[in-house]
Amino acid sequence: MGKKIKLGVLGGGGDSLIGILHRVASSMFDKFEFVGGVFNPDIEESKKFAQELGIGTDRVYKDLDHLIAEEAKLPEDERIKAVSILTPNFLHFPMAKQLLENGFHVICEKPMTTSYEEAKILEDTLTKSKTIFAVTYTYTGYPMIRQMKEMIAAGEIGEVQKIDVQYYQGWINSIIHDKDERNSIWRLDPEKGGISCCIGDIGTHAFDMIEYVTGLEVKELLADLNYVYSDNKMDVDGTVLLRFSEFVKGVLRSSQIATGEENNFAVKIYGKKAGLKWEQENPNYLYKLEDGQPMKVLKPGHDYNSALSLDGTKLPPGHPEGIFDSMGNIYKGVAKAINGEKYHPAEFPTIKDGIRGMNFIEKVVESHSKGNVWIKIDA
């Protein structure tokens, strides 16, 4: 086995769920070695956190400038080679740009930036840097999502004719109705979260998933967003009509005020011959529906699945594969790319997915603000 890729992390300190998710995922497959980073704006808090994790404090840095400067002093084979960005949204762009300009590979949480313009600048920077860039649309790593993609590509459901995706959460319901609380969290602050909360946070997962599994691109959209209170500047709920072509249409429903919902992400793709359904809260099951036939249930780990699905399956049939495994598959794909190994292009979302996501967010907000009108998405 080759030497592990040394990984640095920005953000993700304390009890951050996303921090735990990335650390566990990066440790799978023995491809990465987590060695340090900047976990908190306060370096003493960062060092304390590193000690809690059991890693040395010698590579815990005050800020990104110091990380880049100090790592450059080390022998090349000892330096941090890839960096995961797990900070609030407004820091994604400047951090990613600086890292790319200094030759680092980047694994970035979504949304990739806070604007489409920033996303395009990042693309130009990546082209010049010739490094690897991944956006963690986590759910694309699930084996049965990859199986869905391969089945659609192989024509098993026929030509796609209807798309329905929903992502319902209820976590912000306890916050939005308290004026002080809704004015204090960063996700509802446009200066830190960007122009959208619900669509930017979870709606982009749904948008990327649709294009990932179908291979189709949204051409136009019409959005209706809900802010609940007039003093709240960020959407917390939205419905978006989608046009892929004249005769292929769909709907994307996303909410953070769906009271009682936890992480209800469901993807339904209907073709001329059959339909496929998948639910994130039951990720081991992919349902195939055909007229006049009993519903079929496909599960991971079986030989009837595609090579892409099986490559992302770590356990024998009957053992649940979860979100840590899904994120781990993305890190595995990134490691292959960094190491110059052969990999399937569907193994991790790229900067193109991030750009499409930012374009989607801006067009959704534009459609709503112009009175719920159809808006074209840039090619």
Coordinates of C-alpha atoms in Angstrom, one line a residue:
M1 CA 0.0 0.0 0.0
G2 CA 1.3 3.5 -0.9
K3 CA 1.9 6.3 1.6
K4 CA -1.3 7.8 3.0
I5 CA -2.3 11.3 1.8
K6 CA -1.8 13.8 4.6
L7 CA -5.1 15.6 5.2
G8 CA -5.7 19.0 6.8
V9 CA -9.1 20.2 8.0
L10 CA -10.5 23.7 8.2
G11 CA -13.4 24.0 10.7
G12 CA -15.3 21.0 12.0
G13 CA -14.2 21.5 15.6
G14 CA -16.2 20.8 18.8
D15 CA -19.3 18.7 18.4
S16 CA -19.7 19.5 14.7
L17 CA -21.6 16.7 13.0
I18 CA -20.0 17.5 9.7
G19 CA -16.6 17.4 11.4
I20 CA -17.2 13.9 12.7
L21 CA -18.6 12.7 9.4
H22 CA -15.5 13.9 7.4
R23 CA -13.0 12.6 9.9
V24 CA -14.6 9.1 10.0
A25 CA -15.1 9.1 6.2
S26 CA -11.5 10.1 5.5
S27 CA -10.2 7.3 7.7
M28 CA -11.9 4.6 5.6
F29 CA -9.9 2.6 3.1
D30 CA -6.6 3.7 4.7
K31 CA -6.1 6.4 2.0
F32 CA -5.8 9.5 4.2
E33 CA -4.0 10.5 7.4
F34 CA -5.6 13.3 9.3
V35 CA -2.7 15.4 10.7
G36 CA -3.9 18.9 11.6
G37 CA -5.5 22.1 10.4
V38 CA -7.5 25.0 11.8
F39 CA -10.5 23.9 13.7
N40 CA -11.5 27.1 15.5
P41 CA -10.7 30.8 15.2
D42 CA -9.1 30.6 18.6
I43 CA -5.9 28.6 18.3
E44 CA -6.0 27.5 21.9
E45 CA -9.4 26.0 21.3
S46 CA -8.0 24.3 18.2
K47 CA -5.2 22.8 20.2
K48 CA -7.5 21.6 22.9
F49 CA -9.7 20.0 20.3
A50 CA -6.6 18.3 18.7
Q51 CA -5.7 16.9 22.1
E52 CA -9.2 15.5 22.5
L53 CA -8.8 13.7 19.2
G54 CA -5.4 12.4 20.0
I55 CA -3.4 14.2 17.3
G56 CA -0.4 16.3 17.8
T57 CA -0.7 20.1 18.2
D58 CA 2.4 20.9 16.2
R59 CA 0.3 21.0 13.0
V60 CA -2.6 23.0 14.5
Y61 CA -2.4 26.4 13.0
K62 CA -3.6 29.9 13.9
D63 CA -5.2 30.4 10.5
L64 CA -5.0 29.3 6.9
D65 CA -2.1 31.7 6.1
H66 CA 0.0 30.0 8.8
L67 CA -1.0 26.5 7.6
I68 CA 0.2 27.2 4.1
A69 CA 3.4 28.9 5.2
E70 CA 4.4 26.3 7.7
E71 CA 3.5 23.3 5.6
A72 CA 5.7 24.7 2.8
K73 CA 8.7 24.4 5.1
L74 CA 8.3 20.7 5.5
P75 CA 9.8 18.0 3.1
E76 CA 7.4 17.6 0.2
D77 CA 6.4 14.0 1.2
E78 CA 5.5 15.2 4.7
R79 CA 3.3 18.1 3.8
I80 CA -0.5 18.3 4.0
K81 CA -1.5 17.4 0.5
A82 CA -5.3 17.8 0.7
V83 CA -7.5 20.0 2.8
S84 CA -11.2 19.6 3.7
I85 CA -13.2 22.9 4.1
L86 CA -16.0 22.5 6.7
T87 CA -16.5 26.1 7.6
P88 CA -19.6 28.3 7.3
N89 CA -20.5 29.0 3.7
F90 CA -19.0 32.5 3.3
L91 CA -15.5 31.1 4.0
H92 CA -15.6 28.4 1.3
F93 CA -14.6 30.6 -1.6
P94 CA -11.6 32.5 -0.2
M95 CA -10.2 29.4 1.5
A96 CA -10.6 27.2 -1.5
K97 CA -9.1 29.8 -3.8
Q98 CA -6.1 30.3 -1.6
L99 CA -5.6 26.6 -1.2
L100 CA -5.8 26.0 -5.0
E101 CA -3.4 28.8 -5.7
N102 CA -0.9 27.1 -3.4
G103 CA -1.2 23.7 -4.9
F104 CA -3.4 21.9 -2.5
H105 CA -6.1 19.4 -3.4
V106 CA -9.5 20.5 -2.0
I107 CA -12.5 18.7 -0.6
C108 CA -15.2 21.3 0.0
E109 CA -18.6 21.2 1.7
K110 CA -21.6 22.5 -0.2
P111 CA -22.7 25.0 -1.2
M112 CA -19.3 25.4 -2.8
T113 CA -19.4 29.2 -2.7
T114 CA -21.9 31.9 -1.9
S115 CA -22.4 33.0 -5.5
Y116 CA -22.2 31.7 -9.1
E117 CA -19.6 34.3 -9.9
E118 CA -17.3 33.0 -7.2
A119 CA -17.9 29.5 -8.4
K120 CA -16.7 30.4 -11.9
I121 CA -13.6 32.1 -10.5
L122 CA -12.8 29.0 -8.6
E123 CA -13.1 26.9 -11.7
D124 CA -10.5 29.2 -13.4
T125 CA -8.2 28.9 -10.4
L126 CA -8.6 25.1 -10.4
T127 CA -7.7 24.9 -14.1
K128 CA -4.4 26.8 -13.4
S129 CA -3.6 24.7 -10.3
K130 CA -4.1 21.3 -12.0
T131 CA -5.1 19.8 -8.6
I132 CA -8.2 17.8 -7.6
F133 CA -11.4 19.5 -6.3
A134 CA -14.4 17.6 -4.8
V135 CA -17.7 18.9 -3.5
T136 CA -19.2 16.7 -0.9
Y137 CA -22.7 16.1 -2.1
T138 CA -22.7 13.2 0.4
Y139 CA -25.6 11.1 -0.8
T140 CA -24.0 10.4 -4.2
G141 CA -21.8 7.9 -2.4
Y142 CA -24.6 5.5 -1.4
P143 CA -24.3 2.2 -3.2
M144 CA -28.0 2.1 -4.2
I145 CA -27.9 5.6 -5.6
R146 CA -24.9 4.6 -7.7
Q147 CA -26.9 1.5 -8.8
M148 CA -29.9 3.8 -9.7
K149 CA -27.5 5.9 -11.9
E150 CA -26.2 2.9 -13.7
M151 CA -29.7 1.4 -14.3
I152 CA -30.9 4.6 -15.8
A153 CA -27.8 5.0 -18.0
A154 CA -28.3 1.4 -19.2
G155 CA -31.9 2.2 -20.2
E156 CA -33.5 -0.2 -17.7
I157 CA -36.4 2.2 -17.0
G158 CA -36.6 3.6 -20.5
E159 CA -36.5 7.3 -21.4
V160 CA -37.0 9.4 -18.4
Q161 CA -40.3 11.3 -18.4
K162 CA -41.0 12.4 -14.8
I163 CA -38.7 13.4 -11.9
D164 CA -39.8 14.0 -8.3
V165 CA -37.4 14.8 -5.5
Q166 CA -38.1 16.0 -1.9
Y167 CA -35.8 16.9 1.0
Y168 CA -37.8 17.6 4.1
Q169 CA -36.3 18.6 7.5
G170 CA -37.9 20.2 10.5
W171 CA -34.9 21.4 12.5
I172 CA -35.3 25.2 11.9
N173 CA -39.0 25.1 13.0
S174 CA -37.9 25.6 16.6
I175 CA -35.8 28.6 15.7
I176 CA -37.7 30.5 13.0
H177 CA -40.6 31.4 15.4
D178 CA -38.3 33.1 17.9
K179 CA -37.2 36.5 16.6
D180 CA -34.0 36.6 18.6
E181 CA -33.0 33.1 17.6
R182 CA -33.7 33.5 13.9
N183 CA -31.6 36.7 13.9
S184 CA -28.7 35.1 15.6
I185 CA -27.8 31.9 13.7
W186 CA -25.4 32.1 10.8
R187 CA -27.5 30.0 8.5
L188 CA -30.1 32.7 8.4
D189 CA -27.5 35.5 8.0
P190 CA -27.0 36.4 4.3
E191 CA -23.5 37.7 5.1
K192 CA -22.4 34.2 6.2
G193 CA -24.8 31.8 4.5
G194 CA -25.3 33.5 1.1
I195 CA -28.6 34.4 -0.5
S196 CA -30.4 31.2 0.4
C197 CA -30.8 29.0 3.5
C198 CA -33.1 26.0 2.6
I199 CA -32.3 25.8 -1.1
G200 CA -28.6 26.5 -0.5
D201 CA -28.3 24.0 2.3
I202 CA -30.4 21.0 1.3
G203 CA -32.1 22.0 -2.0
T204 CA -28.7 21.8 -3.7
H205 CA -28.4 18.2 -2.5
A206 CA -31.6 17.4 -4.3
F207 CA -30.7 19.3 -7.4
D208 CA -27.3 17.7 -7.7
M209 CA -28.9 14.2 -7.1
I210 CA -31.3 14.6 -9.9
E211 CA -28.6 15.5 -12.4
Y212 CA -26.3 12.8 -11.0
V213 CA -28.7 9.9 -11.3
T214 CA -30.4 10.8 -14.5
G215 CA -27.5 12.3 -16.5
L216 CA -29.9 15.1 -17.5
E217 CA -29.5 18.8 -16.9
V218 CA -32.2 21.2 -15.7
K219 CA -32.7 23.8 -18.5
E220 CA -35.4 26.1 -16.8
L221 CA -37.0 26.4 -13.4
L222 CA -39.8 28.3 -11.6
A223 CA -39.5 28.7 -7.9
D224 CA -41.8 29.7 -5.0
L225 CA -40.0 30.2 -1.7
N226 CA -41.3 30.7 1.9
Y227 CA -39.6 33.0 4.5
V228 CA -42.3 32.6 7.1
Y229 CA -41.6 36.1 8.6
S230 CA -41.0 39.4 6.8
D231 CA -37.9 40.1 8.8
N232 CA -36.3 36.8 7.9
K233 CA -34.1 37.3 4.8
M234 CA -33.4 33.7 4.1
D235 CA -35.8 31.0 2.6
V236 CA -36.7 28.1 4.9
D237 CA -38.9 26.3 2.5
G238 CA -39.4 26.1 -1.3
T239 CA -41.0 24.4 -4.3
V240 CA -39.3 24.4 -7.6
L241 CA -40.7 23.3 -11.0
L242 CA -38.1 21.9 -13.3
R243 CA -37.9 21.6 -17.1
F244 CA -35.3 19.3 -18.6
S245 CA -36.8 19.4 -22.1
E246 CA -40.2 20.1 -23.6
F247 CA -41.5 16.7 -22.5
V248 CA -39.4 15.9 -19.5
K249 CA -40.3 17.8 -16.4
G250 CA -40.0 17.5 -12.6
V251 CA -40.5 19.0 -9.2
L252 CA -38.1 19.7 -6.3
R253 CA -39.6 20.2 -2.9
S254 CA -37.3 21.3 0.0
S255 CA -38.1 22.4 3.5
Q256 CA -36.6 23.0 6.9
I257 CA -39.9 23.8 8.5
A258 CA -41.5 20.4 7.9
T259 CA -42.4 19.8 11.5
G260 CA -41.3 16.5 12.9
E261 CA -39.3 15.5 9.8
E262 CA -35.7 14.5 10.4
N263 CA -33.8 14.0 7.1
N264 CA -36.5 12.9 4.7
F265 CA -34.7 12.9 1.3
A266 CA -36.5 10.9 -1.4
V267 CA -35.7 10.5 -5.1
K268 CA -38.2 9.2 -7.6
I269 CA -37.4 8.8 -11.3
Y270 CA -40.0 7.5 -13.7
G271 CA -39.3 6.3 -17.2
K272 CA -41.4 4.9 -20.0
K273 CA -40.7 1.3 -18.9
A274 CA -40.3 1.5 -15.1
G275 CA -39.7 3.8 -12.1
L276 CA -37.1 3.9 -9.4
K277 CA -37.5 5.2 -5.9
W278 CA -34.9 5.7 -3.1
E279 CA -35.2 7.1 0.4
Q280 CA -32.2 8.4 2.4
E281 CA -33.7 7.2 5.7
N282 CA -33.8 3.7 4.3
P283 CA -30.8 3.8 2.0
N284 CA -30.3 0.1 1.5
Y285 CA -33.4 -0.3 -0.6
L286 CA -33.9 0.7 -4.2
Y287 CA -37.4 0.1 -5.4
K288 CA -38.2 -0.7 -9.1
L289 CA -41.8 -0.3 -10.2
E290 CA -43.2 -1.7 -13.5
D291 CA -46.8 -1.8 -14.9
G292 CA -48.3 -5.2 -14.3
Q293 CA -45.4 -6.5 -12.2
P294 CA -44.8 -6.8 -8.5
M295 CA -42.5 -4.1 -7.0
K296 CA -38.8 -5.3 -6.9
V297 CA -36.5 -4.3 -4.1
L298 CA -32.8 -4.2 -4.9
K299 CA -30.2 -4.2 -2.0
P300 CA -26.5 -3.5 -1.8
G301 CA -23.8 -6.2 -1.9
H302 CA -25.4 -8.5 -4.4
D303 CA -23.9 -9.6 -7.7
Y304 CA -26.8 -8.2 -9.6
N305 CA -25.6 -4.7 -8.9
S306 CA -23.2 -2.7 -11.1
A307 CA -19.5 -2.5 -10.6
L308 CA -19.8 1.1 -9.4
S309 CA -22.3 0.1 -6.8
L310 CA -20.3 -2.9 -5.6
D311 CA -17.1 -0.8 -5.4
G312 CA -18.9 1.4 -2.9
T313 CA -20.2 -1.5 -0.8
K314 CA -18.1 -2.4 2.2
L315 CA -20.3 -4.9 4.0
P316 CA -22.0 -8.2 3.0
P317 CA -25.7 -8.2 2.0
G318 CA -28.0 -7.5 5.0
H319 CA -25.6 -5.2 6.8
P320 CA -26.7 -1.5 6.6
E321 CA -24.5 1.0 4.7
G322 CA -24.9 4.5 6.1
I323 CA -23.9 8.1 5.7
F324 CA -20.4 7.6 6.9
D325 CA -19.9 4.9 4.3
S326 CA -21.4 7.2 1.6
M327 CA -19.0 10.0 2.5
G328 CA -16.2 7.5 2.7
N329 CA -16.8 6.5 -0.9
I330 CA -16.4 10.1 -2.0
Y331 CA -13.0 10.3 -0.1
K332 CA -12.0 7.0 -1.7
G333 CA -12.6 8.4 -5.2
V334 CA -10.8 11.6 -4.4
A335 CA -7.8 9.5 -3.2
K336 CA -7.7 7.6 -6.4
A337 CA -7.7 10.8 -8.4
I338 CA -4.9 12.4 -6.3
N339 CA -2.8 9.2 -6.6
G340 CA -3.3 9.1 -10.3
E341 CA -5.2 5.8 -10.2
K342 CA -8.0 4.8 -12.5
Y343 CA -11.5 5.9 -11.2
H344 CA -15.1 6.1 -12.3
P345 CA -16.1 9.8 -13.0
A346 CA -19.2 9.2 -10.8
E347 CA -17.1 8.5 -7.7
F348 CA -17.1 12.0 -6.4
P349 CA -18.8 15.3 -7.3
T350 CA -16.5 17.8 -9.0
I351 CA -16.3 21.6 -9.3
K352 CA -18.7 21.3 -12.2
D353 CA -21.4 20.1 -9.7
G354 CA -20.5 22.9 -7.4
I355 CA -20.9 25.5 -10.2
R356 CA -24.2 24.0 -11.3
G357 CA -25.4 24.1 -7.7
M358 CA -24.6 27.8 -7.3
N359 CA -26.2 28.6 -10.6
F360 CA -29.3 26.7 -9.4
I361 CA -29.5 28.6 -6.1
E362 CA -29.3 32.0 -7.8
K363 CA -31.8 31.2 -10.4
V364 CA -34.3 29.9 -7.8
V365 CA -34.0 33.1 -5.8
E366 CA -34.3 35.1 -9.0
S367 CA -37.4 33.2 -10.1
H368 CA -39.1 33.8 -6.8
S369 CA -38.2 37.5 -6.5
K370 CA -39.5 38.2 -10.0
G371 CA -42.9 36.9 -9.1
N372 CA -42.5 33.1 -9.7
V373 CA -41.4 33.1 -13.3
W374 CA -39.5 30.7 -15.5
I375 CA -35.8 31.3 -15.5
K376 CA -33.2 29.6 -17.8
I377 CA -30.2 28.0 -16.1
D378 CA -26.8 28.7 -17.8
A379 CA -25.4 25.8 -19.8

